[in-house]
XYZ file of C-alpha atoms in Angstrom:
293
model
C 0.000 0.000 0.000
C 1.290 3.443 -0.905
C 2.288 5.682 1.956
C -0.045 8.651 1.972
C 1.803 11.832 1.130
C -0.013 13.786 3.817
C 1.912 11.690 6.336
C 5.339 12.490 4.885
C 7.642 14.201 7.442
C 9.621 17.389 6.987
C 12.736 15.366 6.160
C 10.949 13.948 3.121
C 10.128 17.422 1.823
C 13.724 18.550 2.398
C 14.862 15.431 0.551
C 12.678 16.392 -2.402
C 14.453 19.757 -2.620
C 17.819 18.055 -2.211
C 17.148 15.758 -5.146
C 16.166 18.763 -7.282
C 19.460 20.532 -6.546
C 21.516 17.395 -7.250
C 19.864 16.795 -10.604
C 20.121 20.458 -11.556
C 23.877 20.372 -10.929
C 24.235 17.119 -12.859
C 22.303 18.502 -15.822
C 24.339 21.708 -15.965
C 27.647 19.815 -15.940
C 26.882 16.658 -17.895
C 23.931 17.234 -20.220
C 24.529 16.013 -23.745
C 22.833 18.795 -25.680
C 21.319 17.734 -28.984
C 19.297 20.829 -29.862
C 20.824 24.245 -30.349
C 19.213 26.596 -27.808
C 18.758 30.295 -28.564
C 17.898 33.040 -26.081
C 15.562 35.960 -26.735
C 14.086 38.934 -24.927
C 10.775 40.652 -25.536
C 8.446 43.006 -23.688
C 5.141 41.688 -22.357
C 2.758 44.049 -20.568
C 5.683 46.356 -19.805
C 7.855 43.585 -18.347
C 11.067 42.257 -19.843
C 10.546 38.588 -20.659
C 13.436 36.261 -21.391
C 12.767 32.980 -23.168
C 14.724 30.241 -24.878
C 13.817 28.298 -28.000
C 15.090 25.103 -29.585
C 14.146 22.909 -32.521
C 12.369 23.713 -35.747
C 9.438 21.314 -35.781
C 5.820 22.137 -36.657
C 4.414 21.445 -33.170
C 5.119 24.405 -30.894
C 5.485 23.829 -27.146
C 5.594 26.330 -24.309
C 7.329 24.988 -21.194
C 6.215 26.661 -17.961
C 8.673 26.500 -15.012
C 7.886 26.149 -11.333
C 8.208 28.611 -8.455
C 11.259 30.886 -8.887
C 12.186 28.737 -11.872
C 13.555 29.551 -15.298
C 14.223 27.834 -18.592
C 17.767 26.953 -17.544
C 16.999 25.707 -14.042
C 13.790 23.813 -14.768
C 13.625 22.504 -18.332
C 17.095 22.103 -19.834
C 16.648 18.342 -20.545
C 13.490 19.111 -22.515
C 14.903 22.088 -24.425
C 17.989 20.120 -25.351
C 16.630 16.626 -25.934
C 13.038 16.720 -27.169
C 12.957 15.974 -30.902
C 13.643 19.247 -32.688
C 12.306 17.895 -35.974
C 8.910 17.321 -34.363
C 8.791 20.261 -31.947
C 9.772 23.865 -31.682
C 10.297 24.202 -27.948
C 9.962 27.510 -26.129
C 10.510 28.044 -22.414
C 10.098 31.337 -20.623
C 11.365 32.839 -17.427
C 8.124 34.128 -15.817
C 7.934 37.830 -14.869
C 10.531 38.650 -12.221
C 12.175 35.201 -12.381
C 15.474 34.169 -13.931
C 16.565 36.625 -16.608
C 13.124 38.258 -16.873
C 14.426 41.063 -14.676
C 14.285 43.954 -14.022
C 11.766 44.606 -12.650
C 11.925 42.193 -9.752
C 9.026 39.879 -9.087
C 5.802 41.411 -7.772
C 2.954 39.588 -6.079
C -0.463 40.886 -7.147
C -3.559 39.209 -5.754
C -4.168 35.994 -7.711
C -0.678 36.200 -9.178
C -1.243 33.066 -11.258
C -3.751 35.041 -13.340
C -1.050 37.638 -14.062
C 1.388 34.926 -15.113
C -1.250 33.248 -17.275
C -2.027 36.507 -19.065
C 1.669 37.216 -19.634
C 2.238 33.709 -21.036
C -0.804 34.055 -23.287
C 0.559 37.340 -24.607
C 3.925 35.691 -25.252
C 2.144 33.097 -27.399
C 0.418 35.910 -29.296
C 3.723 37.732 -29.787
C 5.426 34.632 -31.164
C 2.627 34.476 -33.756
C 2.886 30.762 -34.539
C -0.709 29.768 -33.783
C -1.702 27.823 -30.721
C 0.771 25.880 -28.608
C 0.795 22.858 -26.381
C 1.695 23.595 -22.765
C 4.023 21.598 -20.519
C 3.670 22.898 -16.975
C 5.557 21.867 -13.847
C 4.429 22.840 -10.343
C 3.556 26.570 -10.468
C 3.874 26.310 -14.242
C 1.200 23.622 -14.245
C -1.074 25.935 -12.273
C -0.377 28.705 -14.793
C -1.290 26.284 -17.590
C -4.610 25.462 -15.898
C -5.483 29.152 -15.610
C -4.502 29.701 -19.251
C -6.715 26.823 -20.362
C -9.676 28.455 -18.627
C -9.032 32.064 -19.648
C -7.388 31.631 -23.068
C -8.515 28.241 -24.427
C -8.133 29.260 -28.090
C -4.354 29.642 -27.658
C -3.810 26.071 -26.452
C -3.535 22.762 -28.265
C -2.774 20.083 -25.640
C -1.457 20.145 -22.076
C 0.974 18.130 -19.979
C 0.698 18.842 -16.241
C 2.750 17.491 -13.341
C 3.399 18.463 -9.756
C 0.520 20.949 -9.712
C -2.852 21.681 -8.149
C -5.965 23.767 -8.765
C -6.553 24.615 -5.103
C -4.630 24.936 -1.853
C -5.357 23.241 1.472
C -4.077 23.879 4.981
C -1.872 20.818 4.531
C -0.327 22.310 1.381
C 0.469 25.523 3.239
C 2.003 23.584 6.127
C 4.285 21.764 3.697
C 5.741 25.001 2.332
C 5.897 26.719 5.722
C 8.036 23.808 6.926
C 10.676 24.734 4.333
C 10.346 28.535 4.479
C 13.668 29.102 6.269
C 16.275 28.635 3.530
C 19.063 29.015 6.095
C 18.106 25.513 7.227
C 18.656 24.124 3.735
C 22.028 22.643 2.898
C 24.369 24.797 0.776
C 23.924 22.371 -2.119
C 20.154 22.748 -1.946
C 20.367 26.530 -1.995
C 23.076 26.796 -4.634
C 20.979 26.639 -7.853
C 18.725 29.508 -6.797
C 21.488 31.518 -5.174
C 23.419 31.259 -8.435
C 20.474 32.902 -10.228
C 19.314 35.433 -7.633
C 22.083 35.905 -5.088
C 21.745 34.862 -1.451
C 19.638 37.735 -0.134
C 17.296 38.156 -3.099
C 16.657 34.416 -3.209
C 15.599 34.515 0.428
C 13.375 37.539 -0.191
C 11.842 35.981 -3.300
C 11.171 32.634 -1.609
C 9.422 34.290 1.325
C 7.400 36.473 -1.056
C 6.289 33.410 -2.986
C 5.222 31.549 0.161
C 3.193 34.549 1.330
C 1.532 35.027 -2.070
C 0.810 31.314 -2.480
C -0.652 31.059 1.016
C -2.877 34.070 0.339
C -5.006 31.905 -1.920
C -6.034 30.005 1.200
C -6.575 33.027 3.439
C -8.203 35.303 0.838
C -9.864 32.909 -1.619
C -10.729 29.795 0.394
C -7.887 27.989 -1.333
C -9.430 28.277 -4.792
C -6.918 29.026 -7.550
C -8.964 27.648 -10.430
C -10.727 24.735 -8.713
C -14.272 25.663 -9.641
C -13.426 26.200 -13.311
C -11.177 23.296 -14.281
C -14.263 21.394 -15.371
C -14.505 23.877 -18.259
C -11.225 22.636 -19.750
C -11.736 20.678 -22.955
C -8.138 20.273 -24.131
C -6.530 16.855 -24.272
C -4.528 16.748 -21.064
C -1.902 14.377 -19.713
C -1.517 14.519 -15.922
C 1.599 12.868 -14.518
C 2.046 12.358 -10.795
C 5.135 11.172 -8.982
C 3.751 9.128 -6.134
C 6.766 9.970 -3.963
C 6.145 13.695 -4.466
C 6.385 15.092 -0.930
C 5.004 18.496 -1.957
C 1.860 17.597 -3.923
C -0.515 15.048 -2.372
C -2.316 12.485 -4.543
C -5.641 14.257 -4.067
C -4.572 17.026 -6.464
C -3.903 14.969 -9.613
C -6.931 12.832 -8.765
C -9.108 15.945 -8.644
C -7.761 17.299 -11.923
C -8.377 13.967 -13.616
C -11.926 13.811 -12.267
C -12.735 17.315 -13.503
C -10.962 17.560 -16.879
C -13.072 15.430 -19.174
C -10.450 14.756 -21.833
C -7.616 13.872 -19.453
C -5.409 10.903 -18.709
C -3.663 10.348 -15.371
C -0.395 8.463 -15.070
C 0.807 7.682 -11.545
C 4.584 7.151 -11.490
C 5.341 5.037 -8.404
C 9.049 5.827 -7.964
C 9.005 9.466 -9.083
C 9.179 12.582 -6.939
C 8.382 16.230 -7.630
C 11.238 16.576 -10.130
C 10.342 13.559 -12.250
C 11.118 15.314 -15.564
C 14.698 15.911 -14.390
C 15.497 12.585 -12.766
C 13.773 10.550 -15.469
C 14.305 12.992 -18.328
C 14.552 10.466 -21.161
C 11.501 8.501 -20.040
C 9.544 11.703 -19.456
C 10.454 13.089 -22.875
C 9.415 9.863 -24.568
C 6.133 9.795 -22.674
C 5.098 13.339 -23.509
C 6.256 13.016 -27.127
C 3.949 10.050 -27.604
C 1.051 11.954 -26.058
C 1.646 15.205 -27.929
C 2.097 13.586 -31.344
C -0.751 11.084 -31.113
C -3.747 12.054 -33.200
C -6.736 13.296 -31.198
C -8.872 10.504 -32.508
């Protein structure tokens, strides 16, 4: 019987972050890049937006990173190794993250709506028609909001490590890891390399406060009551050792999105697309290229 994620201790959640930092370091040093990756900057709603693109295929993808994430930290194995003859792969640094600065990140109420609108406007600016979305963690939440607010811009979706609502348990999980001074240097290093020690700490605390505000100000509802409106073909992947996202969240998404498929990955954690990059890339390629019929 699977151990329920709601019973996972703090050490398990710290371990999840540790594994992310280890795989990030491994990718940066040892990745065998097959696609040439180009970097671009544009202006979206007055903000500087940095994004990277790879491949020259007819199927355009937009990869959406997680909290504080960027193209380089979160999706390098997909930018470099997804088939560039099939896909043109784009990955952005969300407003105020990565190289999409200045300005620094701000936290408006319902900040996922802001990110969704910015990502939708990036798709419009690229002017290549609709795109399929691949969203991890916060990026998966952004994808859900986009699918509700801007359905005409989206082809298919791949979601993992994400949720459409927040519970008291979810908030407890992130509060347990708020103090980055308690993280090991190796765990902090990837984000400190991007943001510097002090700004990383400030940004992390700002994210926790803004994320938790969905519970205090909106009864936990990010897009919970509207996910049933989503009609896009959607692949939901859940690492069953994910110590940050309980099983109830992918189960709920699958129950509400009519045209969805749920794959539970028994050995995977929150960073499944990094640890199992080749298997993940193969899985999503099959889904994204399979005819809708």
